[in-house]
């Protein structure tokens, strides 16, 4: 199949084209038993569920353009290469937290992977008021393990530099992040959209010099500070959940960047979900209670990230940075701890900044989130979005002084009942 | 010649092996007129001067090991590739400031380049008390132009990412910097050496937790924060001077790193030269006067760097960072200026840190500098070195609070007469 030129799959062609691949039929059964449906609801790709006599698999294939926009916005097929390479690294660094890859075809830009039975996209749960026990803990662990183990704190640096060179080719997807997250939301870029009632707030934010400068500092950090291999798009639409289980999917935006990026983007999506609760749950007591759960989950993400980062710092710090030769081996444990706290403080500060800009771009930019978009009442939607915008600004501007997740959730609670319109 | 396997040149084989290359004979004349001498006094490579009927050229060839250490420390020939690629980029970004390249041979790991008639290595001048008018200005310009134009402030980012991937392969030379500059000086690493009388200060520095932690933060910034294409080894042994002219040579350590690295390393070498003056000039009045000139030159490096960086920021900011779309185009010039001052403050802070660790590694590590090493009186040498060590610490630890070059030169003057032994 690799010799065949790229051709987009259809539900009708999947069996003929993938039926002979043992890695696939081993999981789905013989191709004559397959039923195939296309379920891609993301912005970029084709996604098929293949159901056969032996089970189910997911087939994800890149399209040569942005699905959300169409053929007018070409996008390289090579993103499948980066997704595949990120998935196998994440599987090694955070075992059990990403779908298992069964098959990768470079020419067809497709990955065949584990079907996550009964899992749903986390955003669905967040709109339905469903609680997932331990979710924040799992996601915090995922962040710490992938981000620490992909950095110069842990990796052989020659291997890291080679990997950095490989992922530096993920130019077009980085370009999307660089523009859509850090720049477009802060001026009237052509692809932006927002709920019209937000106009006054949008005007205020786009005239906010400190905010724009800060967003650009964050863009510089994202574009230049290649600390670790990021997931690169770690929002609640990239998390699948089932009860107390969770998996992280869709790392095609993987790139080397600052550790705080994934953590901050993830927390942003919880904070926005909390802002959107009044659009999905009718009962006000249940609204408050569910917002509490979401904020507690965001807190768990950071707390478990920091705790596992600390554990890995103390036990797996084998890279070129902060070598034990200089600290523990000199009987200077406190030196290593002091350095760890400095690093965590820097990651925290970065994370707050990335969190804030993510909240802005999901309300003002091209790619919005279901939690807001599915609020049909436009006034209510705008009210919920306005809270996200204002909270986002507070986090970006306050990133040097806000110290704990308690500060963050206090800020969130202080505006959840407020009407900015 | 490219088809021939690598073979190290000797003065006897240069004419036979390079005589047919038109790019070389155009500058040196016919090979039968050539006289060849090997003059490499650096740590790594072979360097030949070829003198012929039409003129002179430099032939620089990498050896498959570190010349300073020998065959026991292998080093890839590929460093010639990075030197060549850095030279042609620097020539485009800072015209007139690097030797012109006449010929590059990848397989033979050699670069044939312009011979800089009557130029000497700047370190020689700094030991002889020679003043070069405008030197700091030229070097400040070189830093600003190469570092700004090689960054996401200026370049097309896809091109920059491809270039980053290319230079990420300069693994072994980065490894030298990472170990020898940032780690080895701070513990009893096998390759270190220092003047024995420094023992008490060395012990103090190696027990200085804040210093070690800071050095590791700087290492993290060097290893990860790929802001621009650095020269990577910009000390006063990489500068050739002739009267009021100056050129920068030897960029084989070129790598993507933080803008402050080149600037800080360069200033460090001026500060150490100032510390070493009593070892080279007998007259105390002349010592003080020459130290004034060196410190004024270091000040000019920063001032001209900052001034040219500002000019380029205002006139050539065409990259993905701090786009004019968000500032000038919104009638927000002050936003762009605020961001510029933030960036310069960050570069300054980094530069002070890199400056301090460079001062340490040149006294405590493997690679020392002639200004200190050539002080035969060991007590005097140790006294001069001790001042460098103490000043270096002050700069690393004070990098968040020291604000201007006046602060730096005041610190230097406050210790130039002090005896720490």
Coordinates of N, CA and C in Angstrom, one line a residue, chain A residues 1-6 105 107-108:
Chain A
X1 N 0.8 -1.2 0.0 CA 0.0 0.0 0.0 C 0.9 1.3 0.0
X2 N 2.0 1.2 0.6 CA 2.9 2.4 0.7 C 3.3 2.9 -0.7
X3 N 3.3 2.0 -1.7 CA 3.7 2.4 -3.0 C 2.6 3.2 -3.7
X4 N 1.4 3.0 -3.3 CA 0.3 3.7 -3.9 C 0.3 5.1 -3.6
X5 N 0.1 6.0 -4.5 CA 0.0 7.4 -4.2 C -1.1 7.7 -3.2
X6 N -1.0 8.8 -2.5 CA -2.0 9.1 -1.5 C -3.4 9.2 -2.1
X105 N 1.0 4.4 8.0 CA 1.3 4.4 6.6 C 1.6 5.8 6.2
X107 N 2.8 7.2 3.3 CA 2.3 7.7 2.0 C 0.8 8.0 2.1
X108 N 0.1 7.2 2.8 CA -1.4 7.4 2.9 C -1.7 8.4 4.1

